[in-house]
Short mmCIF file of C-alpha atoms and ligand atoms in Angstrom, two decimals:
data_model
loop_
_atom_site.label_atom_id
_atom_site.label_comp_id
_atom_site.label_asym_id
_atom_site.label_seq_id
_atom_site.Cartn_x
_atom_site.Cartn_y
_atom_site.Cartn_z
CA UNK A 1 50.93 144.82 83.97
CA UNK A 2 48.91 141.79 82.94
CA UNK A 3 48.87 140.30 86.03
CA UNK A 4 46.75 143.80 86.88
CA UNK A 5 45.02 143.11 83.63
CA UNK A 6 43.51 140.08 83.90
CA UNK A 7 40.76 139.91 85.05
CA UNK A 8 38.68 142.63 82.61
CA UNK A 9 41.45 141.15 79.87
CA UNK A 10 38.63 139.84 78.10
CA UNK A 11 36.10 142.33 77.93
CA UNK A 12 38.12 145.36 77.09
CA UNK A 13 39.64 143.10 74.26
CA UNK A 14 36.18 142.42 73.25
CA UNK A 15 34.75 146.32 73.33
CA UNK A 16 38.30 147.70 71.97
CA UNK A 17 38.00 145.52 69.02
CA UNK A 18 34.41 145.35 68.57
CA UNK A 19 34.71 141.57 69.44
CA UNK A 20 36.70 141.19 65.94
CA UNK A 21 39.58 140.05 67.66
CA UNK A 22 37.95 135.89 68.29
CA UNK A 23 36.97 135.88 64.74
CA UNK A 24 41.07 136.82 63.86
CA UNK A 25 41.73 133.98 66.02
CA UNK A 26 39.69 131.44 65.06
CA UNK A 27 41.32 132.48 61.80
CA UNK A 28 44.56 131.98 62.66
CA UNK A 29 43.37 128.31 63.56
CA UNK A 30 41.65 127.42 60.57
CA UNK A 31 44.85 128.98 58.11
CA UNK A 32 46.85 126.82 60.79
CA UNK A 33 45.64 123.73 59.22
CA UNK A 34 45.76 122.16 62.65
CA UNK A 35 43.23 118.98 62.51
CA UNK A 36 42.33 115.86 64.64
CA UNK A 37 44.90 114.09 66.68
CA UNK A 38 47.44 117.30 66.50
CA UNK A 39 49.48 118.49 69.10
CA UNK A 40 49.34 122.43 69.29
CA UNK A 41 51.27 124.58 71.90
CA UNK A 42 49.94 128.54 72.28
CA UNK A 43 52.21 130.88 73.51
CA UNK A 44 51.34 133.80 76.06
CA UNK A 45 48.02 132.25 76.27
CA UNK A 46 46.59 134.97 78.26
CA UNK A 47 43.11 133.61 79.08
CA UNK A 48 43.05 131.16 76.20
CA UNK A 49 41.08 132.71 73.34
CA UNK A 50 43.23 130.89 71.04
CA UNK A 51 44.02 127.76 72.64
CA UNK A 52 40.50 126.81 73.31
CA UNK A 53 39.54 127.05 69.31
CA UNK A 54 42.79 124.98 68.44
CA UNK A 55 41.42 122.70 71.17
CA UNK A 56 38.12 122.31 69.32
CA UNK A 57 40.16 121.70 66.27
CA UNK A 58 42.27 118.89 67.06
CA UNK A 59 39.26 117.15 69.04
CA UNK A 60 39.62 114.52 71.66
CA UNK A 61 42.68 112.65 70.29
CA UNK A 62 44.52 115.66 69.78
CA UNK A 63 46.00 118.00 72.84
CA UNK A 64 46.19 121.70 73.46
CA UNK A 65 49.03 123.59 75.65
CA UNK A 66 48.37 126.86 76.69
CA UNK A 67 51.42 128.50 77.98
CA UNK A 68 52.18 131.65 80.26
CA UNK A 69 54.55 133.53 81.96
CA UNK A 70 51.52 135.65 84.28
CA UNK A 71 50.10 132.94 86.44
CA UNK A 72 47.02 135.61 86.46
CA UNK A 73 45.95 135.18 83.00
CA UNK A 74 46.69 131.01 83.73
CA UNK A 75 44.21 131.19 86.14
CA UNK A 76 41.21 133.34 84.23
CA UNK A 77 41.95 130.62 81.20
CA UNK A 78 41.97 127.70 84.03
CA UNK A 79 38.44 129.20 85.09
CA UNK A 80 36.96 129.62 81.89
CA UNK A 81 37.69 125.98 80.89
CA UNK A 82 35.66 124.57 83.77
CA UNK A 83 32.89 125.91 82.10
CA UNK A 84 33.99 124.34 78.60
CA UNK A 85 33.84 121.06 76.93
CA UNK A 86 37.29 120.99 75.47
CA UNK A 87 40.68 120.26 77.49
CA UNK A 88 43.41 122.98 77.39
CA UNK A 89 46.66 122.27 79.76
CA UNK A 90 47.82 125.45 81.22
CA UNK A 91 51.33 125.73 82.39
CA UNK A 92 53.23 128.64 83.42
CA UNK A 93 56.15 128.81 80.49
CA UNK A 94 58.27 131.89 79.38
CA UNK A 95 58.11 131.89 75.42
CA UNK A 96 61.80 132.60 74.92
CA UNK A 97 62.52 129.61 76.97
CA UNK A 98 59.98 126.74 76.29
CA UNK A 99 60.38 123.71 78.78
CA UNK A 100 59.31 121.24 75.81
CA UNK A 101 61.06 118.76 73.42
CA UNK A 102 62.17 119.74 70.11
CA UNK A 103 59.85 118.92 67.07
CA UNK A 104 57.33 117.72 69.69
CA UNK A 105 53.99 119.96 68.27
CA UNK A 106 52.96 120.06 64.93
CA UNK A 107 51.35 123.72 65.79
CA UNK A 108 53.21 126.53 68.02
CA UNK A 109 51.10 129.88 67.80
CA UNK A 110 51.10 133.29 69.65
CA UNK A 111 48.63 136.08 69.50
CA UNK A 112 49.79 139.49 70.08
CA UNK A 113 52.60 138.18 72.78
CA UNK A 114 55.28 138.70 70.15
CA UNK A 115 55.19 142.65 70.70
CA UNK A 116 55.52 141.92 74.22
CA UNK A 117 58.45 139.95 74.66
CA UNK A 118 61.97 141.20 75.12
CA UNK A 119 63.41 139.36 72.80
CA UNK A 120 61.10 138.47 69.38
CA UNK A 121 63.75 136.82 67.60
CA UNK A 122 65.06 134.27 70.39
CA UNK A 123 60.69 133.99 71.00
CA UNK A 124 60.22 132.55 67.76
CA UNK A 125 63.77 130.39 67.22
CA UNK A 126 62.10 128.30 70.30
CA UNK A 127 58.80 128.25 68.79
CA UNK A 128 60.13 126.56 65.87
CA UNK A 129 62.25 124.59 67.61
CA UNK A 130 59.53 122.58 69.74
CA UNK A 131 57.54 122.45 65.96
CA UNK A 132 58.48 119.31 63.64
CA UNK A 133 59.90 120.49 60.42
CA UNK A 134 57.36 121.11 58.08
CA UNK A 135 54.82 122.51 60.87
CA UNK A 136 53.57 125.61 61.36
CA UNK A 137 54.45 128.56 63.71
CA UNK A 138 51.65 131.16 63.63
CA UNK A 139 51.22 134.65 64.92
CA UNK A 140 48.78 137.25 65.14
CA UNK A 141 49.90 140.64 66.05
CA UNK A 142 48.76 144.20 65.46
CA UNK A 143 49.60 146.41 62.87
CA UNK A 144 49.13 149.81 61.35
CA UNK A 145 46.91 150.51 58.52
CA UNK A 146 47.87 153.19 55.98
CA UNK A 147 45.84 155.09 53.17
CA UNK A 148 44.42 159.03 53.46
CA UNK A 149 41.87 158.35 55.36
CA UNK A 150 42.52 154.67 57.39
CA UNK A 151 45.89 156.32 58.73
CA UNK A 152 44.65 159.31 60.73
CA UNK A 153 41.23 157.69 61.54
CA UNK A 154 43.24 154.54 63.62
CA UNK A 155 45.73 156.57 64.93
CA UNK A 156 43.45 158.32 66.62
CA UNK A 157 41.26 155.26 67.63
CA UNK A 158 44.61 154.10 69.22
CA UNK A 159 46.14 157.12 70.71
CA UNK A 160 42.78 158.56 71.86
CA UNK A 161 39.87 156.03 72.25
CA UNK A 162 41.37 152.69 73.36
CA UNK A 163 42.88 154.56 76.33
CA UNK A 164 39.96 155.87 77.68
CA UNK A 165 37.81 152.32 76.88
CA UNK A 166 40.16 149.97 78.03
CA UNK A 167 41.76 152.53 80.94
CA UNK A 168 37.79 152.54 82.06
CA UNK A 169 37.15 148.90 81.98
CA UNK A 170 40.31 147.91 83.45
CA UNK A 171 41.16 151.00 85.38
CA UNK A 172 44.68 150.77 84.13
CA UNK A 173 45.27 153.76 81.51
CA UNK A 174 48.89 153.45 81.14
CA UNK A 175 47.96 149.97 80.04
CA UNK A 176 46.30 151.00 77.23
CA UNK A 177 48.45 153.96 76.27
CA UNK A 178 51.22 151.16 76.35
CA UNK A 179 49.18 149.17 73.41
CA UNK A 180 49.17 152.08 71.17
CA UNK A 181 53.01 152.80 71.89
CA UNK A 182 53.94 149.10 71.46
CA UNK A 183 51.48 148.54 68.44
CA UNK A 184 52.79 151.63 66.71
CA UNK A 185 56.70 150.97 67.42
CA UNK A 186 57.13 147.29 66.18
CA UNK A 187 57.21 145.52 62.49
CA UNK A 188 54.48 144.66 60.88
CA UNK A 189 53.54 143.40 57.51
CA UNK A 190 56.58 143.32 55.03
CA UNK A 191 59.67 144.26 58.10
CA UNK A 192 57.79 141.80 60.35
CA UNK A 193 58.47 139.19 57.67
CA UNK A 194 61.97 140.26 57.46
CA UNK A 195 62.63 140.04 61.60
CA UNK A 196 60.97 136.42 61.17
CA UNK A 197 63.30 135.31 58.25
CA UNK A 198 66.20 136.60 60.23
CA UNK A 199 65.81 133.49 63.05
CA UNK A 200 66.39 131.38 60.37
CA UNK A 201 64.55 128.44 60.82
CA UNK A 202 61.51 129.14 57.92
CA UNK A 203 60.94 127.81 55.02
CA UNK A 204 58.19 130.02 54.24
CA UNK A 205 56.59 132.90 55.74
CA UNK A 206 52.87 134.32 54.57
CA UNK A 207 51.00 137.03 55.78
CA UNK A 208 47.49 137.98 55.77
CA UNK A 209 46.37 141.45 56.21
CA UNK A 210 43.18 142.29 58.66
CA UNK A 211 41.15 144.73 58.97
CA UNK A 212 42.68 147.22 56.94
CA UNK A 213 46.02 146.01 58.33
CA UNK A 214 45.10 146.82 62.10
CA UNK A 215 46.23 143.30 62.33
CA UNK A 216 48.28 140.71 60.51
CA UNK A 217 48.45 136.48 60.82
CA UNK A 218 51.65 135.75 59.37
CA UNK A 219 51.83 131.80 59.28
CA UNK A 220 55.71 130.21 59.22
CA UNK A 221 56.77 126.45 57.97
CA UNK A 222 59.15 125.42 59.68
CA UNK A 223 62.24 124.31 57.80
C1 LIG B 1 48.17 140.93 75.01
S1 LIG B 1 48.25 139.43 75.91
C2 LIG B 1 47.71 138.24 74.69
C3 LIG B 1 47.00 137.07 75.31
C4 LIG B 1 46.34 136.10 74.32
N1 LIG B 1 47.33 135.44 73.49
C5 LIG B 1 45.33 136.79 73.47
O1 LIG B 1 45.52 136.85 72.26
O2 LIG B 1 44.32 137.24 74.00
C6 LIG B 1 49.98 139.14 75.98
C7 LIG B 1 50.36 137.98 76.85
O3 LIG B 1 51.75 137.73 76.66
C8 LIG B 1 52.26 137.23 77.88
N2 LIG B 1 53.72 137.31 77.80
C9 LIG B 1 54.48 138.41 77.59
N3 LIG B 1 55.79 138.06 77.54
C10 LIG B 1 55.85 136.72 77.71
C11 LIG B 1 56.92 135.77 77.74
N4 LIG B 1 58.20 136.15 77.59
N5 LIG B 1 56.61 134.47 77.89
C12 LIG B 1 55.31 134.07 78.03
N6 LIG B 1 54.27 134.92 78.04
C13 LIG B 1 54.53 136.23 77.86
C14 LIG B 1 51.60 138.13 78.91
O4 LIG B 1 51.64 137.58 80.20
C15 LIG B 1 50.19 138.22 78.34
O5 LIG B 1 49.34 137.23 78.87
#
């Protein structure tokens, strides 16, 4: 399915979230505290949103790994970088089985993978494995606002409208009737905190609310 994706990836993340979804990830950078000289690993990459503003973050001395398991998304976020002045190293990686040293990053994220991957738990017990104690793990994955009117109005943005947008810009509608099935059917907020604390290698979990709660960060220490 991504594979098909990627190449309109971009855009019909950019006109089904009304281009919100870079300022959420810059956001996840910033509350990841990641700074000069870091090493950061992100996780299901996909075209490298996210690994391209850590890479900005942590500067010249610092590195950026942007890691995969659809070589088709690699090679969108291997195109975009020619055009960039920052340095991203793509490599094809599955995120429940990370190829990489323990405690060798002081950063591991993953934006909206988590929902994606067969396994969440075993996904995150590797992120924080490759982290060094006392770094952080940070995700950013959908959620589900509530209230009278925020409920009803989304659902329907989600059941209805991100179909059609993203099935038109991609030409792959089951794509997008998948987001709105996997969006609505995993944890978020409070029981997403609870699935994280069950891998049992946090200290600390936090989570910070988007958009009404269409979206959460939830940032990890790793114990
Ligand atoms: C919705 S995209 C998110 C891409 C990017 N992180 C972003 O925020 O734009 C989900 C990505 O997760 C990747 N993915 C899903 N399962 C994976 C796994 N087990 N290991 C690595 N990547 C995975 C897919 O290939 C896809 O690129």
């Amino acid at each position: 399915m991504f594979a098909d994706l990627a190449p309109s990836y971009d855009l019909c993340n950019a006109l089904i979230s009304f281009g919100q979804h870079l300022r959420w990830k810059r956001w996840l950078v910033e509350l990841s505290q990641a700074g000069p000289g870091h090493r950061v690993l992100d996780c299901a990459c996909g075209t490298g949103d996210i690994a391209f503003a850590f890479a900005r973050a942590v500067g010249a001395s610092g590195e950026v790994v942007g890691t995969d398991y659809c070589a088709e998304m690699l090679e969108q976020g291997i195109k975009r970088s020619a055009g960039m002045h920052v340095a991203v190293v793509f490599e094809t990686a599955d995120v429940t089985q990370l190829p990489y040293a323990s405690a060798s990053f002081d950063v591991a994220s993953i934006g909206f993978g988590l929902r994606n991957v067969s396994d969440s738990r075993q996904a995150l017990r590797e992120m924080a494995r490759v982290v060094k104690p006392g770094g952080r793990v940070m995700i950013l994955e959908t959620g589900q606002p509530q209230g009278a009117f925020m409920k009803p109005a989304f659902w329907f943005y989600s059941r209805c409208i991100v179909p059609l947008i993203g099935g038109f810009c991609s030409g792959n509608f089951q794509a997008y009737h998948y987001l709105h099935r996997s969006s609505r059917d995993y944890p978020w907020g409070n029981d997403f905190e609870k699935l994280a604390r069950s891998a049992g290698c946090f200290s600390s979990i936090e989570q910070i609310r988007l958009a009404s709660g269409a979206a959460y960060i939830y940032r990890a220490v790793v114990s």
